Short mmCIF file of C-alpha atoms and ligand atoms in Angstrom, two decimals:
data_model
loop_
_atom_site.label_atom_id
_atom_site.label_comp_id
_atom_site.label_asym_id
_atom_site.label_seq_id
_atom_site.Cartn_x
_atom_site.Cartn_y
_atom_site.Cartn_z
CA MET A 1 11.44 -12.85 18.22
CA ILE A 2 11.63 -9.30 16.91
CA GLU A 3 8.29 -7.94 15.78
CA LYS A 4 7.97 -6.55 12.27
CA PHE A 5 8.25 -2.78 12.34
CA ILE A 6 9.44 -1.33 9.02
CA LYS A 7 7.05 0.14 6.47
CA ASN A 8 7.71 -0.30 2.76
CA GLU A 9 8.53 3.39 2.20
CA GLN A 10 10.94 3.36 5.15
CA PHE A 11 12.72 0.34 3.70
CA ASN A 12 13.02 2.17 0.35
CA PHE A 13 14.44 5.17 2.21
CA ILE A 14 17.09 3.03 3.94
CA ARG A 15 17.93 1.31 0.64
CA LYS A 16 18.50 4.74 -0.93
CA GLN A 17 20.85 5.73 1.91
CA VAL A 18 22.87 2.56 1.36
CA ALA A 19 22.96 3.24 -2.40
CA TRP A 20 24.21 6.76 -1.66
CA ILE A 21 26.96 5.35 0.55
CA LYS A 22 27.93 2.89 -2.18
CA ASP A 23 28.09 5.66 -4.80
CA SER A 24 30.04 8.00 -2.52
CA THR A 25 32.56 5.28 -1.68
CA LYS A 26 33.31 4.82 -5.39
CA GLN A 27 33.95 8.51 -5.90
CA HIS A 28 37.38 8.79 -4.15
CA LEU A 29 36.15 11.52 -1.84
CA PRO A 30 38.51 12.94 0.81
CA PRO A 31 38.25 10.70 3.92
CA GLY A 32 36.64 13.46 5.99
CA VAL A 33 33.90 14.04 3.40
CA LEU A 34 33.22 10.31 3.05
CA ALA A 35 33.05 9.97 6.84
CA SER A 36 30.39 12.66 6.99
CA VAL A 37 28.38 10.93 4.24
CA TYR A 38 28.43 7.75 6.37
CA GLU A 39 27.54 9.68 9.49
CA LEU A 40 24.66 11.55 7.88
CA SER A 41 23.23 8.35 6.38
CA ASN A 42 23.56 6.48 9.67
CA GLU A 43 21.64 9.22 11.39
CA LYS A 44 18.88 9.24 8.75
CA ILE A 45 18.58 5.44 8.97
CA SER A 46 18.42 5.34 12.76
CA ASN A 47 15.82 8.12 12.85
CA CYS A 48 13.54 6.92 10.07
CA VAL A 49 11.46 4.59 12.26
CA THR A 50 10.43 5.80 15.71
CA ALA A 51 9.27 4.10 18.92
CA LEU A 52 11.52 1.07 18.62
CA THR A 53 12.36 -1.69 21.10
CA PRO A 54 16.08 -2.03 21.98
CA GLU A 55 16.37 -5.03 19.60
CA GLN A 56 14.75 -3.13 16.74
CA LYS A 57 16.99 -0.15 17.47
CA GLU A 58 20.02 -2.37 17.16
CA LEU A 59 18.91 -3.52 13.69
CA MET A 60 18.67 0.12 12.62
CA ASP A 61 22.04 1.08 14.06
CA PHE A 62 24.46 1.15 11.13
CA SER A 63 26.97 3.41 12.91
CA SER A 64 29.70 0.81 13.40
CA PHE A 65 29.88 -0.13 9.70
CA LYS A 66 33.10 0.66 7.88
CA THR A 67 32.48 -1.01 4.52
CA VAL A 68 29.80 -1.02 1.84
CA GLU A 69 29.53 -4.80 2.32
CA ALA A 70 28.59 -4.34 5.97
CA TYR A 71 25.83 -1.92 4.95
CA GLU A 72 24.55 -4.26 2.27
CA GLN A 73 24.51 -7.22 4.63
CA ALA A 74 22.52 -5.26 7.20
CA LEU A 75 20.13 -4.06 4.49
CA GLU A 76 19.56 -7.65 3.35
CA GLN A 77 18.26 -8.53 6.82
CA LEU A 78 15.63 -5.81 6.89
CA PRO A 79 12.98 -7.38 4.56
CA ASN A 80 12.38 -9.92 7.38
CA TYR A 81 10.96 -7.06 9.45
CA LEU A 82 8.72 -5.45 6.85
CA LEU A 83 5.09 -4.88 7.80
CA ALA A 84 2.60 -6.27 5.29
CA PHE A 85 -0.14 -4.26 3.62
CA PRO A 86 -3.42 -5.15 5.36
CA THR A 87 -5.50 -7.90 3.78
CA ILE A 88 -8.87 -6.76 2.48
CA SER A 89 -12.06 -8.75 2.26
CA GLU A 90 -14.62 -8.27 -0.53
CA GLN A 91 -16.95 -6.97 2.15
CA GLN A 92 -14.50 -4.28 3.24
CA LEU A 93 -14.01 -3.32 -0.37
CA LYS A 94 -17.79 -2.90 -0.83
CA LYS A 95 -17.86 -0.66 2.22
CA LEU A 96 -15.05 1.50 0.86
CA PHE A 97 -16.65 1.85 -2.57
CA PRO A 98 -20.41 1.46 -2.04
CA LYS A 99 -21.22 2.90 -5.47
CA SER A 100 -19.01 0.52 -7.42
CA LYS A 101 -21.13 -2.60 -7.07
CA LYS A 102 -19.20 -4.85 -9.42
CA LEU A 103 -15.78 -3.84 -8.17
CA LYS A 104 -13.38 -6.73 -7.66
CA LEU A 105 -10.07 -6.77 -5.86
CA PRO A 106 -7.07 -7.28 -8.11
CA ASP A 107 -5.29 -10.63 -8.13
CA LEU A 108 -2.96 -10.30 -5.16
CA SER A 109 -1.20 -13.65 -5.64
CA ASN A 110 1.66 -12.07 -7.60
CA ILE A 111 1.97 -9.02 -5.37
CA ASP A 112 4.33 -8.95 -2.40
CA LEU A 113 2.19 -7.27 0.26
CA HIS A 114 5.33 -6.39 2.23
CA ARG A 115 6.46 -4.16 -0.61
CA LEU A 116 3.32 -2.06 -0.75
CA THR A 117 2.79 1.38 0.67
CA TYR A 118 -0.45 1.70 -1.24
CA LEU A 119 -2.46 -0.73 -3.32
CA SER A 120 -3.67 0.47 -6.67
CA TRP A 121 -5.34 -1.17 -9.63
CA ASN A 122 -7.14 -0.06 -12.74
CA ASP A 123 -10.47 -0.91 -14.23
CA SER A 124 -9.62 -0.13 -17.82
CA ARG A 125 -13.19 -0.59 -19.07
CA SER A 126 -14.31 2.43 -17.06
CA ASN A 127 -10.91 4.20 -16.95
CA LYS A 128 -11.09 4.11 -13.18
CA LYS A 129 -8.15 3.75 -10.88
CA TYR A 130 -8.56 2.60 -7.27
CA ILE A 131 -6.13 3.44 -4.49
CA LEU A 132 -6.13 1.88 -1.02
CA TYR A 133 -3.94 3.12 1.80
CA LYS A 134 -3.79 2.87 5.58
CA LEU A 135 -4.28 6.47 6.65
CA ASP A 136 -4.07 7.18 10.40
CA SER A 137 -4.31 3.41 11.03
CA GLN A 138 -7.55 3.14 9.05
CA LEU A 139 -7.83 1.66 5.58
CA VAL A 140 -9.17 4.25 3.15
CA GLY A 141 -9.90 4.06 -0.56
CA ILE A 142 -10.47 6.49 -3.37
CA GLU A 143 -11.74 6.10 -6.89
CA CYS A 144 -10.00 8.16 -9.55
CA SER A 145 -10.34 8.68 -13.25
CA PHE A 146 -7.20 8.10 -15.21
CA SER A 147 -6.13 9.05 -18.64
CA PRO A 148 -5.35 6.06 -20.89
CA SER A 149 -2.47 7.97 -22.50
CA THR A 150 0.92 7.87 -20.82
CA LYS A 151 4.07 9.99 -20.95
CA LYS A 152 7.49 10.23 -19.34
CA ASN A 153 7.46 12.56 -16.36
CA ILE A 154 7.86 12.81 -12.59
CA CYS A 155 5.35 10.83 -10.52
CA SER A 156 3.84 12.93 -7.76
CA ILE A 157 3.62 9.95 -5.40
CA CYS A 158 7.17 8.54 -5.56
CA HIS A 159 8.89 11.62 -7.11
CA CYS A 160 10.72 9.43 -9.63
CA HIS A 161 10.96 9.87 -13.38
CA GLY A 162 9.12 7.24 -15.41
CA GLU A 163 6.04 6.32 -17.39
CA VAL A 164 3.16 8.22 -15.80
CA THR A 165 -0.52 8.83 -16.39
CA HIS A 166 -2.78 11.64 -15.23
CA PHE A 167 -5.28 10.73 -12.53
CA SER A 168 -7.91 12.81 -10.81
CA THR A 169 -10.65 12.47 -8.26
CA ILE A 170 -13.67 14.51 -7.32
CA THR A 171 -13.70 15.94 -3.80
CA LYS A 172 -16.69 17.03 -1.75
CA ALA A 173 -15.46 20.63 -1.83
CA LYS A 174 -17.26 22.98 -4.24
CA LYS A 175 -15.31 25.06 -6.71
CA VAL A 176 -14.80 28.57 -5.34
CA ASN A 177 -15.94 30.46 -8.42
CA ASN A 178 -18.44 27.88 -9.60
CA PRO A 179 -20.47 26.42 -6.73
CA ASP A 180 -22.37 24.08 -9.08
CA TYR A 181 -19.28 21.98 -9.60
CA TYR A 182 -17.32 19.87 -7.20
CA LYS A 183 -13.61 20.44 -7.12
CA SER A 184 -11.50 17.88 -8.91
CA ILE A 185 -7.91 17.24 -7.88
CA GLY A 186 -5.36 15.26 -9.71
CA ASN A 187 -1.79 14.71 -10.64
CA LEU A 188 0.64 12.33 -12.29
CA ILE A 189 1.14 8.79 -11.05
CA CYS A 190 3.36 5.91 -12.23
CA VAL A 191 1.59 3.57 -14.63
CA ASN A 192 3.28 0.66 -12.89
CA SER A 193 2.29 0.86 -9.24
CA THR A 194 4.58 -2.04 -8.24
CA GLU A 195 7.53 0.08 -9.39
CA CYS A 196 6.05 3.17 -7.71
CA ASN A 197 5.85 1.22 -4.45
CA LYS A 198 9.50 0.22 -4.82
CA ASN A 199 10.52 3.86 -5.17
CA ILE A 200 8.36 5.73 -2.70
CA THR A 201 10.32 7.00 0.31
CA ASP A 202 7.95 9.66 1.61
CA VAL A 203 4.17 9.43 2.00
CA SER A 204 3.48 13.12 2.63
CA TYR A 205 2.10 13.87 -0.85
CA LEU A 206 0.04 10.67 -0.94
CA GLU A 207 -1.45 11.40 2.49
CA GLU A 208 -2.17 15.02 1.64
CA PHE A 209 -3.87 13.96 -1.60
CA LEU A 210 -6.00 11.36 0.21
CA ARG A 211 -6.96 13.74 2.99
CA GLU A 212 -8.02 16.34 0.46
CA SER A 213 -9.99 13.74 -1.56
CA LEU A 214 -11.75 12.33 1.48
CA LYS A 215 -12.66 15.68 3.00
CA LYS A 216 -16.32 15.77 3.91
ZN1 ZN B 1 5.45 6.71 -8.73
#
């Protein structure tokens, strides 16, 4: 049996490569140009997950495919190898957010944990947003404030255009010109985090934001 090895954001990345191939194939490009699109995508796909077993490597080797159908069939197999978001107990949650005594986990029964890069939910009574993520193999969580008003813009987490809201969190760092205040950092995030998780292909901004927020 092949062990699961693909993260949600990596799957999204591969899906985007296949979509690019599909689009390019429709565009009647000169054969040489189309061949280089295929080649470039194959390379990106085979390099997007590292430290693979020979069997896993084979699953990520799209280089022999000549048709869009072959790519789509290979892509359809990949959800079987998706890693699930870690399960969280109420106790763990209390440890992550010791100040939020009444905090409850969201209902996870309708959420596919294999399609999550991060878990986020809102407590609309307090306008608080919670984000959980496995950072350097450790589950971390931050509490943010979010604005109840939404607008159409680019989400800073998934870099896609959609309905977003402003969120911010207080860090431990003091403001440079006003040492009485802690620095607050924030940005725009998709209102619908299930959609955001379906679009995210790169975790660098999310990780940078979490590192900055968790800085002691
Ligand atoms: Zn997003």
